[in-house]
Amino acid sequence: MRPDDLLKPRPEGLYCPPGDFYIDPVRPVERALVTHGHADHARPGNQNVLATRQTLDIMAIRYGENFAASRQEAAIGERLTINGVTVSFHPAGHVLGSAQICVEKDGLRIVASGDYKPRPDPTCAAFEPVPCDVFITEATFALPVFRHPDDREEIGRLLKSVRQFPERSHLVGAYALGKAQRVIRLIRDAGYDETIYIHGALKTLCDYYESQGVALGPLAPATIDNGKKGDFAGAIVVGPPSAFADRWARRFPDPVSCFASGWMRVRQRAKQRGVELPIILSDHADWDELIDTITAISPSEVWVTHGREEALVRWCELNGIRARPLHLVGYEDEAE
Amino acid sequence: MKRFAELLDRLLLTPSRNGKLTLLVDHFTTVPDPERGLALAAITRDLSIASVKPAMLRALVEERIDPILFGYSYDYVGDLAETIALIWPTEASALDRRNDVPTLSEVVQTLDATSRAKAPAVMADWLDRLDASGRYALIKLATGGLRIGVSSRLAKQALADFGKVDVVEIEELWHGLKLPYLELFAWLEGHAPKPESLAAAPFRPVMLATAIEDGDLDKLDPADYAAEWKWDGIRVQATSERGVRRLYTRTGDDISGTFPDILEALNFEGAMDGELLVGHSPDLTAGKQGPVEIGTFGDLQQRLNRKAVTAKTMEAYPAFIRAYDLMQDGSEDLRAAPFRERRARLEAFVLGLDPTRFDISPLVEFTDWQQIVDFRTEPPHPIIEGLMLKRWDSPYVPGRPRGPWFKWKREPFTIDAVLMYAQRGHGKRSSFYSDYTFGVWKGDTPETGELVPVGKAYFGFTDDELKLIDKFVRDNTIDRYGPVRSVKATPEVGLVLEIAFEGLNRSARHKSGVAMRFPRISRLRWDKPAREADRLETLERMLD
Ligand SMILES: [Zn+2]
Ligand SMILES: [Zn+2]
């Protein structure tokens, strides 16, 4: 069996002809295997969804209990058979519940890693490299300029700024699923135990993370019913990035706008968005992690999807690894 | 270098003046000598470093990384220094262990002593030892590309805040100080006396006027005040002492290098206060003596903000000083003397100077305030921007005391323009569309013509008005580009803004061909239909 016969790109998403299922389809299909709960990977309207329990829970939180006609839980590491194709889910280290999906038939094994990051993250299970013939990798930050610094240093800069500007509030833009909880957890790990204020859009997901054993410390809604404008002086407020351009942001005194994203590595990106304090923090692998992962897994072929495919393909060529871009459409850059 | 890099990163992205001050004061407080002094000099661009060429750095990086991958990255990042800083390969884990991060003083001293041939190896070694932010700071410093939006005035204010002294004390000392400002910091921290200003031709902090407000004149006796024109150039201080000649702006920036023609004419001993203006060359080259023909502010701009000035530019736009005051005459400090006496000394002083480079700002004769009101309404010369009232008995004191000197600007020009684009503000205003681009009609009629942008304004309105404009912008958005919204502006629908401004220049850089000086929003004309806003011809007429 050739790799293309086991998995191939279609407009709906990555399709497995012998198993008759899709991985992370962007349009409703009969059977979907979903790597993780981000909106561009997990969409409502499929007939049947197979995913980790946490991903299923997250989909239910985001889309309601009826996000699919039927659902099936995939336990991490368990081997399931679908129309003669063996599939298994392995931790991707991206967000809570995220998994790589391993697809196997007739001795050929392809791993669709979805979004992943190898570095430790206190809010989700650690990435596990899975030996395979074809490794499908994301390429969100696949340029050698993207090297995410140490998380602790980035959070340290935020807390330093909070001390420097006690009369202002710090608004931290962070994607609602994963990034926000990770930022909060890292702030706690740095020893900050004041109440952190959160935008309403974060509430249910923060509650869910807590129910899964990720302690986030004292949180309160960032609403003015609780008091006057001055109450947020010196406070840290976390919300989805889109909310900061919104009227919502007006309730805070002279806010320092912060944005937690891998894109913040590039000053011009920070400047364009009017970000005053960039926090370089990403849930995706950086350049070094991408090439280290490929080197460690050492597949005979690499397929590259959403992001800067050309640079990663170039690197593979230089290092004697067969590689090609997949040209899947419908997946977005991190955190917009 | 680490702390300096961190400061740069923050300053680059901090829009507000207060935010910048906090960051600078923090830096001075927590970073030891000589690093903080060198950082200060780097920020005020008083640090001259033998520079490294960007092409050399690019060659260095391409020895270490595939040029195609570098090319992809450069395309994405867009700035060469930043691309090199970000892409420079280091062992991430090794970085944590490096204790040999170069200091700013190591960088400054070594670069000065390094030959061109050795520079690549020295730079590569430093780049290996720094993190991305340190590499960026190093490259910007070494290639002379450090532009971070901190004026020397702001840096001086930060020093004043740090030491809890008046900023004029810093300005006065500034030009006598030597890198890395050890005596200055020692004084500001309170463990050494104030450094004496030893430099010849130091800057003398300038006396400023407060604005006349309604009813002020009624309380004043016309006999106590002299009146003079306020000219529309830039306020300067020309000083020449013991062979040292300097030309300063009113905030103490040394602009001598930009005006060699003025400097050459400073053949006196003393310090004068005046307005820097430019003339039209035909009148001067004709050998004409006496009153100089003044150019517009637009002409003056041909001479400002230039590091090097050509002979041709100097001939086309010869600079001269219209004198207002005399602070120092030979060895005599006149600042404590009353204005009446200083004025008499000034008149005698200017008589001895080159009349093509110096004249005196004439006093305006008046006996009652109504005459002053009339003069203000119809000044006799287009380059007059208002009147100054100075108490005859006022000494020359630094700062802006209320009472001895008043300024009374002429009424601004106004036009009605239509809001075209709105951009989100910064800091407190980051959730408001608060920066506005406005235009006027061009073409035969609004229906067949189009709006051309003629300026930008981001103040002049109240907080309540801001909310209303913000709502209008959000309700009438037709397009978005990042933080900018394009707003509906047709003859039927559009928000008319009354714009006040101080003057108008021709500008090749603007599509409309005109550029406004100091535009601000003076009124919101919700009542006025967009079709009735002003036309470009109205502005063009103002140019003549
Ligand atoms: Zn994702
Ligand atoms: Zn993705």
mmCIF file of N, CA and C in Angstrom, chain B residues 288-398:
data_model
loop_
_atom_site.group_PDB
_atom_site.id
_atom_site.type_symbol
_atom_site.label_atom_id
_atom_site.label_comp_id
_atom_site.label_asym_id
_atom_site.label_seq_id
_atom_site.Cartn_x
_atom_site.Cartn_y
_atom_site.Cartn_z
ATOM 1 N N LYS B 288 21.395 93.555 -0.753
ATOM 2 C CA LYS B 288 20.498 94.470 -0.070
ATOM 3 C C LYS B 288 20.744 94.445 1.435
ATOM 4 N N GLN B 289 20.737 95.577 2.047
ATOM 5 C CA GLN B 289 20.943 95.658 3.482
ATOM 6 C C GLN B 289 19.600 95.814 4.175
ATOM 7 N N GLY B 290 19.660 95.741 5.481
ATOM 8 C CA GLY B 290 18.464 96.073 6.245
ATOM 9 C C GLY B 290 17.491 94.934 6.353
ATOM 10 N N PRO B 291 16.217 95.297 6.527
ATOM 11 C CA PRO B 291 15.225 94.278 6.890
ATOM 12 C C PRO B 291 15.277 93.095 5.924
ATOM 13 N N VAL B 292 15.260 91.925 6.494
ATOM 14 C CA VAL B 292 15.357 90.719 5.684
ATOM 15 C C VAL B 292 13.961 90.298 5.253
ATOM 16 N N GLU B 293 13.866 89.768 4.052
ATOM 17 C CA GLU B 293 12.600 89.229 3.547
ATOM 18 C C GLU B 293 12.419 87.804 4.083
ATOM 19 N N ILE B 294 11.308 87.583 4.768
ATOM 20 C CA ILE B 294 11.181 86.284 5.428
ATOM 21 C C ILE B 294 10.502 85.261 4.553
ATOM 22 N N GLY B 295 11.012 84.025 4.615
ATOM 23 C CA GLY B 295 10.350 82.903 3.962
ATOM 24 C C GLY B 295 9.279 82.327 4.872
ATOM 25 N N THR B 296 8.497 81.402 4.320
ATOM 26 C CA THR B 296 7.425 80.793 5.114
ATOM 27 C C THR B 296 7.991 79.685 5.979
ATOM 28 N N PHE B 297 7.132 79.154 6.822
ATOM 29 C CA PHE B 297 7.554 78.021 7.646
ATOM 30 C C PHE B 297 7.927 76.832 6.757
ATOM 31 N N GLY B 298 7.221 76.738 5.634
ATOM 32 C CA GLY B 298 7.549 75.679 4.676
ATOM 33 C C GLY B 298 8.973 75.819 4.155
ATOM 34 N N ASP B 299 9.398 77.072 3.908
ATOM 35 C CA ASP B 299 10.780 77.305 3.492
ATOM 36 C C ASP B 299 11.745 76.886 4.592
ATOM 37 N N LEU B 300 11.374 77.231 5.825
ATOM 38 C CA LEU B 300 12.238 76.899 6.962
ATOM 39 C C LEU B 300 12.413 75.385 7.088
ATOM 40 N N GLN B 301 11.338 74.671 6.763
ATOM 41 C CA GLN B 301 11.423 73.215 6.881
ATOM 42 C C GLN B 301 12.452 72.592 5.948
ATOM 43 N N GLN B 302 12.771 73.330 4.878
ATOM 44 C CA GLN B 302 13.822 72.840 3.991
ATOM 45 C C GLN B 302 15.164 72.747 4.723
ATOM 46 N N ARG B 303 15.244 73.516 5.811
ATOM 47 C CA ARG B 303 16.519 73.533 6.536
ATOM 48 C C ARG B 303 16.506 72.708 7.814
ATOM 49 N N LEU B 304 15.343 72.329 8.283
ATOM 50 C CA LEU B 304 15.263 71.633 9.569
ATOM 51 C C LEU B 304 15.481 70.132 9.417
ATOM 52 N N ASN B 305 15.824 69.494 10.517
ATOM 53 C CA ASN B 305 15.972 68.038 10.578
ATOM 54 C C ASN B 305 16.889 67.472 9.507
ATOM 55 N N ARG B 306 17.892 68.224 9.164
ATOM 56 C CA ARG B 306 18.874 67.690 8.225
ATOM 57 C C ARG B 306 20.195 67.566 8.953
ATOM 58 N N LYS B 307 20.834 66.432 8.758
ATOM 59 C CA LYS B 307 22.144 66.252 9.403
ATOM 60 C C LYS B 307 23.198 67.040 8.633
ATOM 61 N N ALA B 308 23.143 66.956 7.330
ATOM 62 C CA ALA B 308 24.115 67.691 6.518
ATOM 63 C C ALA B 308 23.352 68.692 5.657
ATOM 64 N N VAL B 309 23.934 69.843 5.455
ATOM 65 C CA VAL B 309 23.258 70.852 4.654
ATOM 66 C C VAL B 309 24.177 71.243 3.497
ATOM 67 N N THR B 310 23.594 71.344 2.312
ATOM 68 C CA THR B 310 24.422 71.654 1.143
ATOM 69 C C THR B 310 24.520 73.164 0.956
ATOM 70 N N ALA B 311 25.562 73.564 0.250
ATOM 71 C CA ALA B 311 25.765 74.989 -0.022
ATOM 72 C C ALA B 311 24.564 75.534 -0.792
ATOM 73 N N LYS B 312 24.036 74.704 -1.669
ATOM 74 C CA LYS B 312 22.906 75.134 -2.489
ATOM 75 C C LYS B 312 21.669 75.441 -1.627
ATOM 76 N N THR B 313 21.399 74.546 -0.698
ATOM 77 C CA THR B 313 20.255 74.761 0.203
ATOM 78 C C THR B 313 20.461 76.018 1.045
ATOM 79 N N MET B 314 21.694 76.206 1.499
ATOM 80 C CA MET B 314 21.959 77.389 2.328
ATOM 81 C C MET B 314 21.775 78.670 1.526
ATOM 82 N N GLU B 315 22.106 78.584 0.241
ATOM 83 C CA GLU B 315 21.951 79.771 -0.593
ATOM 84 C C GLU B 315 20.481 80.034 -0.903
ATOM 85 N N ALA B 316 19.749 78.962 -1.155
ATOM 86 C CA ALA B 316 18.329 79.117 -1.477
ATOM 87 C C ALA B 316 17.514 79.515 -0.257
ATOM 88 N N TYR B 317 17.891 79.001 0.894
ATOM 89 C CA TYR B 317 17.145 79.282 2.128
ATOM 90 C C TYR B 317 18.079 79.778 3.231
ATOM 91 N N PRO B 318 18.624 80.976 3.055
ATOM 92 C CA PRO B 318 19.573 81.464 4.063
ATOM 93 C C PRO B 318 18.861 81.701 5.395
ATOM 94 N N ALA B 319 19.494 81.255 6.464
ATOM 95 C CA ALA B 319 18.875 81.390 7.778
ATOM 96 C C ALA B 319 19.295 82.709 8.424
ATOM 97 N N PHE B 320 18.404 83.268 9.212
ATOM 98 C CA PHE B 320 18.780 84.413 10.039
ATOM 99 C C PHE B 320 18.007 84.389 11.342
ATOM 100 N N ILE B 321 18.465 85.207 12.280
ATOM 101 C CA ILE B 321 17.833 85.232 13.598
ATOM 102 C C ILE B 321 17.203 86.594 13.848
ATOM 103 N N ARG B 322 15.951 86.553 14.234
ATOM 104 C CA ARG B 322 15.262 87.768 14.628
ATOM 105 C C ARG B 322 15.302 87.802 16.157
ATOM 106 N N ALA B 323 16.076 88.755 16.679
ATOM 107 C CA ALA B 323 16.417 88.702 18.108
ATOM 108 C C ALA B 323 15.278 89.203 18.998
ATOM 109 N N TYR B 324 15.054 88.484 20.105
ATOM 110 C CA TYR B 324 14.062 88.863 21.100
ATOM 111 C C TYR B 324 14.692 89.376 22.392
ATOM 112 N N ASP B 325 15.804 88.794 22.769
ATOM 113 C CA ASP B 325 16.291 89.062 24.126
ATOM 114 C C ASP B 325 17.788 88.794 24.187
ATOM 115 N N LEU B 326 18.408 89.351 25.210
ATOM 116 C CA LEU B 326 19.837 89.154 25.405
ATOM 117 C C LEU B 326 20.056 88.680 26.835
ATOM 118 N N MET B 327 20.610 87.500 27.001
ATOM 119 C CA MET B 327 20.824 86.955 28.354
ATOM 120 C C MET B 327 22.230 87.196 28.848
ATOM 121 N N GLN B 328 23.164 87.231 27.901
ATOM 122 C CA GLN B 328 24.563 87.372 28.288
ATOM 123 C C GLN B 328 25.189 88.353 27.312
ATOM 124 N N ASP B 329 25.889 89.364 27.869
ATOM 125 C CA ASP B 329 26.581 90.326 27.004
ATOM 126 C C ASP B 329 28.033 90.336 27.439
ATOM 127 N N GLY B 330 28.920 89.763 26.652
ATOM 128 C CA GLY B 330 30.311 89.612 27.083
ATOM 129 C C GLY B 330 30.356 88.764 28.336
ATOM 130 N N SER B 331 30.969 89.293 29.370
ATOM 131 C CA SER B 331 31.078 88.502 30.603
ATOM 132 C C SER B 331 29.927 88.804 31.554
ATOM 133 N N GLU B 332 28.996 89.620 31.103
ATOM 134 C CA GLU B 332 27.941 90.075 32.008
ATOM 135 C C GLU B 332 26.652 89.272 31.818
ATOM 136 N N ASP B 333 26.204 88.667 32.888
ATOM 137 C CA ASP B 333 24.944 87.911 32.867
ATOM 138 C C ASP B 333 23.798 88.898 33.075
ATOM 139 N N LEU B 334 22.949 89.039 32.047
ATOM 140 C CA LEU B 334 21.885 90.057 32.117
ATOM 141 C C LEU B 334 20.552 89.496 32.622
ATOM 142 N N ARG B 335 20.504 88.216 32.945
ATOM 143 C CA ARG B 335 19.197 87.599 33.175
ATOM 144 C C ARG B 335 18.423 88.183 34.354
ATOM 145 N N ALA B 336 19.165 88.740 35.328
ATOM 146 C CA ALA B 336 18.455 89.314 36.478
ATOM 147 C C ALA B 336 17.954 90.730 36.184
ATOM 148 N N ALA B 337 18.478 91.342 35.128
ATOM 149 C CA ALA B 337 18.084 92.720 34.799
ATOM 150 C C ALA B 337 16.668 92.751 34.226
ATOM 151 N N PRO B 338 15.943 93.863 34.380
ATOM 152 C CA PRO B 338 14.585 93.945 33.829
ATOM 153 C C PRO B 338 14.596 93.941 32.298
ATOM 154 N N PHE B 339 13.458 93.537 31.739
ATOM 155 C CA PHE B 339 13.340 93.452 30.277
ATOM 156 C C PHE B 339 13.695 94.790 29.631
ATOM 157 N N ARG B 340 13.269 95.899 30.217
ATOM 158 C CA ARG B 340 13.521 97.221 29.637
ATOM 159 C C ARG B 340 15.018 97.414 29.396
ATOM 160 N N GLU B 341 15.798 97.040 30.375
ATOM 161 C CA GLU B 341 17.238 97.220 30.238
ATOM 162 C C GLU B 341 17.831 96.224 29.230
ATOM 163 N N ARG B 342 17.360 94.985 29.320
ATOM 164 C CA ARG B 342 17.895 93.976 28.392
ATOM 165 C C ARG B 342 17.571 94.361 26.953
ATOM 166 N N ARG B 343 16.386 94.926 26.766
ATOM 167 C CA ARG B 343 15.970 95.328 25.428
ATOM 168 C C ARG B 343 16.896 96.414 24.870
ATOM 169 N N ALA B 344 17.213 97.377 25.710
ATOM 170 C CA ALA B 344 18.114 98.446 25.269
ATOM 171 C C ALA B 344 19.480 97.868 24.919
ATOM 172 N N ARG B 345 19.948 96.943 25.744
ATOM 173 C CA ARG B 345 21.255 96.330 25.476
ATOM 174 C C ARG B 345 21.202 95.513 24.185
ATOM 175 N N LEU B 346 20.069 94.846 23.964
ATOM 176 C CA LEU B 346 19.902 94.022 22.764
ATOM 177 C C LEU B 346 19.988 94.884 21.502
ATOM 178 N N GLU B 347 19.311 96.048 21.556
ATOM 179 C CA GLU B 347 19.299 96.922 20.370
ATOM 180 C C GLU B 347 20.713 97.355 20.008
ATOM 181 N N ALA B 348 21.481 97.700 21.039
ATOM 182 C CA ALA B 348 22.860 98.113 20.784
ATOM 183 C C ALA B 348 23.685 96.928 20.276
ATOM 184 N N PHE B 349 23.434 95.757 20.844
ATOM 185 C CA PHE B 349 24.183 94.547 20.534
ATOM 186 C C PHE B 349 24.000 94.138 19.075
ATOM 187 N N VAL B 350 22.731 94.155 18.631
ATOM 188 C CA VAL B 350 22.425 93.688 17.279
ATOM 189 C C VAL B 350 22.992 94.635 16.216
ATOM 190 N N LEU B 351 23.110 95.929 16.579
ATOM 191 C CA LEU B 351 23.681 96.900 15.638
ATOM 192 C C LEU B 351 25.058 96.480 15.146
ATOM 193 N N GLY B 352 25.801 95.801 16.011
ATOM 194 C CA GLY B 352 27.163 95.418 15.638
ATOM 195 C C GLY B 352 27.245 94.118 14.844
ATOM 196 N N LEU B 353 26.115 93.520 14.528
ATOM 197 C CA LEU B 353 26.154 92.201 13.876
ATOM 198 C C LEU B 353 25.806 92.279 12.391
ATOM 199 N N ASP B 354 26.108 91.219 11.683
ATOM 200 C CA ASP B 354 25.830 91.130 10.244
ATOM 201 C C ASP B 354 24.325 91.277 9.996
ATOM 202 N N PRO B 355 23.906 92.355 9.316
ATOM 203 C CA PRO B 355 22.465 92.603 9.161
ATOM 204 C C PRO B 355 21.757 91.580 8.282
ATOM 205 N N THR B 356 22.494 90.775 7.510
ATOM 206 C CA THR B 356 21.801 89.738 6.736
ATOM 207 C C THR B 356 21.546 88.507 7.590
ATOM 208 N N ARG B 357 22.134 88.459 8.759
ATOM 209 C CA ARG B 357 21.951 87.294 9.631
ATOM 210 C C ARG B 357 21.191 87.612 10.916
ATOM 211 N N PHE B 358 21.153 88.895 11.259
ATOM 212 C CA PHE B 358 20.479 89.279 12.501
ATOM 213 C C PHE B 358 19.651 90.529 12.284
ATOM 214 N N ASP B 359 18.457 90.540 12.800
ATOM 215 C CA ASP B 359 17.769 91.810 12.982
ATOM 216 C C ASP B 359 17.007 91.718 14.284
ATOM 217 N N ILE B 360 16.311 92.765 14.622
ATOM 218 C CA ILE B 360 15.668 92.767 15.913
ATOM 219 C C ILE B 360 14.165 92.726 15.714
ATOM 220 N N SER B 361 13.497 92.004 16.542
ATOM 221 C CA SER B 361 12.048 91.921 16.446
ATOM 222 C C SER B 361 11.492 93.236 16.978
ATOM 223 N N PRO B 362 10.810 94.021 16.125
ATOM 224 C CA PRO B 362 10.421 95.364 16.558
ATOM 225 C C PRO B 362 9.347 95.323 17.643
ATOM 226 N N LEU B 363 9.358 96.324 18.490
ATOM 227 C CA LEU B 363 8.296 96.439 19.480
ATOM 228 C C LEU B 363 7.050 96.981 18.795
ATOM 229 N N VAL B 364 5.911 96.626 19.302
ATOM 230 C CA VAL B 364 4.640 97.108 18.751
ATOM 231 C C VAL B 364 4.157 98.243 19.649
ATOM 232 N N GLU B 365 4.014 99.429 19.052
ATOM 233 C CA GLU B 365 3.586 100.581 19.860
ATOM 234 C C GLU B 365 2.095 100.470 20.159
ATOM 235 N N PHE B 366 1.722 100.695 21.399
ATOM 236 C CA PHE B 366 0.293 100.694 21.724
ATOM 237 C C PHE B 366 0.067 101.444 23.019
ATOM 238 N N THR B 367 -1.150 101.940 23.191
ATOM 239 C CA THR B 367 -1.469 102.625 24.445
ATOM 240 C C THR B 367 -2.633 101.940 25.158
ATOM 241 N N ASP B 368 -3.500 101.259 24.407
ATOM 242 C CA ASP B 368 -4.559 100.530 25.110
ATOM 243 C C ASP B 368 -4.750 99.140 24.496
ATOM 244 N N TRP B 369 -5.433 98.294 25.228
ATOM 245 C CA TRP B 369 -5.525 96.888 24.819
ATOM 246 C C TRP B 369 -6.302 96.707 23.517
ATOM 247 N N GLN B 370 -7.230 97.633 23.215
ATOM 248 C CA GLN B 370 -7.997 97.486 21.978
ATOM 249 C C GLN B 370 -7.063 97.461 20.766
ATOM 250 N N GLN B 371 -6.009 98.261 20.836
ATOM 251 C CA GLN B 371 -5.057 98.266 19.716
ATOM 252 C C GLN B 371 -4.413 96.878 19.555
ATOM 253 N N ILE B 372 -4.142 96.275 20.698
ATOM 254 C CA ILE B 372 -3.531 94.943 20.658
ATOM 255 C C ILE B 372 -4.514 93.932 20.054
ATOM 256 N N VAL B 373 -5.785 94.067 20.458
ATOM 257 C CA VAL B 373 -6.811 93.184 19.895
ATOM 258 C C VAL B 373 -6.847 93.337 18.374
ATOM 259 N N ASP B 374 -6.771 94.577 17.902
ATOM 260 C CA ASP B 374 -6.823 94.826 16.456
ATOM 261 C C ASP B 374 -5.589 94.271 15.739
ATOM 262 N N PHE B 375 -4.434 94.493 16.354
ATOM 263 C CA PHE B 375 -3.200 93.971 15.754
ATOM 264 C C PHE B 375 -3.268 92.454 15.601
ATOM 265 N N ARG B 376 -3.848 91.839 16.614
ATOM 266 C CA ARG B 376 -3.911 90.386 16.592
ATOM 267 C C ARG B 376 -4.818 89.916 15.459
ATOM 268 N N THR B 377 -5.923 90.643 15.256
ATOM 269 C CA THR B 377 -6.852 90.270 14.203
ATOM 270 C C THR B 377 -6.225 90.463 12.826
ATOM 271 N N GLU B 378 -5.475 91.566 12.687
ATOM 272 C CA GLU B 378 -4.858 91.816 11.387
ATOM 273 C C GLU B 378 -3.390 92.115 11.495
ATOM 274 N N PRO B 379 -2.596 91.079 11.681
ATOM 275 C CA PRO B 379 -1.154 91.325 11.786
ATOM 276 C C PRO B 379 -0.610 91.806 10.433
ATOM 277 N N PRO B 380 0.424 92.655 10.460
ATOM 278 C CA PRO B 380 0.916 93.258 9.225
ATOM 279 C C PRO B 380 1.743 92.323 8.357
ATOM 280 N N HIS B 381 1.969 91.101 8.791
ATOM 281 C CA HIS B 381 2.835 90.223 8.009
ATOM 282 C C HIS B 381 2.343 88.782 8.128
ATOM 283 N N PRO B 382 2.353 88.023 7.016
ATOM 284 C CA PRO B 382 1.809 86.652 7.082
ATOM 285 C C PRO B 382 2.612 85.709 7.989
ATOM 286 N N ILE B 383 3.842 86.029 8.285
ATOM 287 C CA ILE B 383 4.681 85.106 9.066
ATOM 288 C C ILE B 383 4.555 85.396 10.568
ATOM 289 N N ILE B 384 3.596 86.251 10.887
ATOM 290 C CA ILE B 384 3.356 86.527 12.301
ATOM 291 C C ILE B 384 2.306 85.558 12.818
ATOM 292 N N GLU B 385 2.595 84.904 13.935
ATOM 293 C CA GLU B 385 1.595 83.971 14.444
ATOM 294 C C GLU B 385 0.917 84.480 15.704
ATOM 295 N N GLY B 386 1.197 85.747 16.065
ATOM 296 C CA GLY B 386 0.520 86.304 17.228
ATOM 297 C C GLY B 386 1.353 87.405 17.864
ATOM 298 N N LEU B 387 1.009 87.673 19.095
ATOM 299 C CA LEU B 387 1.693 88.753 19.824
ATOM 300 C C LEU B 387 2.249 88.228 21.132
ATOM 301 N N MET B 388 3.309 88.891 21.581
ATOM 302 C CA MET B 388 3.871 88.597 22.890
ATOM 303 C C MET B 388 3.733 89.849 23.742
ATOM 304 N N LEU B 389 3.382 89.664 24.995
ATOM 305 C CA LEU B 389 3.349 90.781 25.939
ATOM 306 C C LEU B 389 4.376 90.486 27.021
ATOM 307 N N LYS B 390 5.269 91.414 27.256
ATOM 308 C CA LYS B 390 6.325 91.165 28.250
ATOM 309 C C LYS B 390 6.367 92.326 29.234
ATOM 310 N N ARG B 391 6.341 92.020 30.481
ATOM 311 C CA ARG B 391 6.429 93.073 31.497
ATOM 312 C C ARG B 391 7.780 93.750 31.383
ATOM 313 N N TRP B 392 7.723 95.092 31.412
ATOM 314 C CA TRP B 392 8.965 95.863 31.272
ATOM 315 C C TRP B 392 9.956 95.523 32.383
ATOM 316 N N ASP B 393 9.399 95.139 33.538
ATOM 317 C CA ASP B 393 10.315 94.909 34.672
ATOM 318 C C ASP B 393 10.654 93.428 34.881
ATOM 319 N N SER B 394 10.322 92.565 33.878
ATOM 320 C CA SER B 394 10.511 91.133 34.128
ATOM 321 C C SER B 394 11.965 90.692 33.941
ATOM 322 N N PRO B 395 12.527 89.994 34.924
ATOM 323 C CA PRO B 395 13.830 89.364 34.713
ATOM 324 C C PRO B 395 13.651 88.146 33.805
ATOM 325 N N TYR B 396 14.764 87.638 33.293
ATOM 326 C CA TYR B 396 14.703 86.470 32.418
ATOM 327 C C TYR B 396 14.838 85.223 33.283
ATOM 328 N N VAL B 397 13.694 84.565 33.530
ATOM 329 C CA VAL B 397 13.729 83.385 34.393
ATOM 330 C C VAL B 397 13.335 82.138 33.601
ATOM 331 N N PRO B 398 13.990 81.035 33.883
ATOM 332 C CA PRO B 398 13.680 79.827 33.119
ATOM 333 C C PRO B 398 12.287 79.297 33.445
#
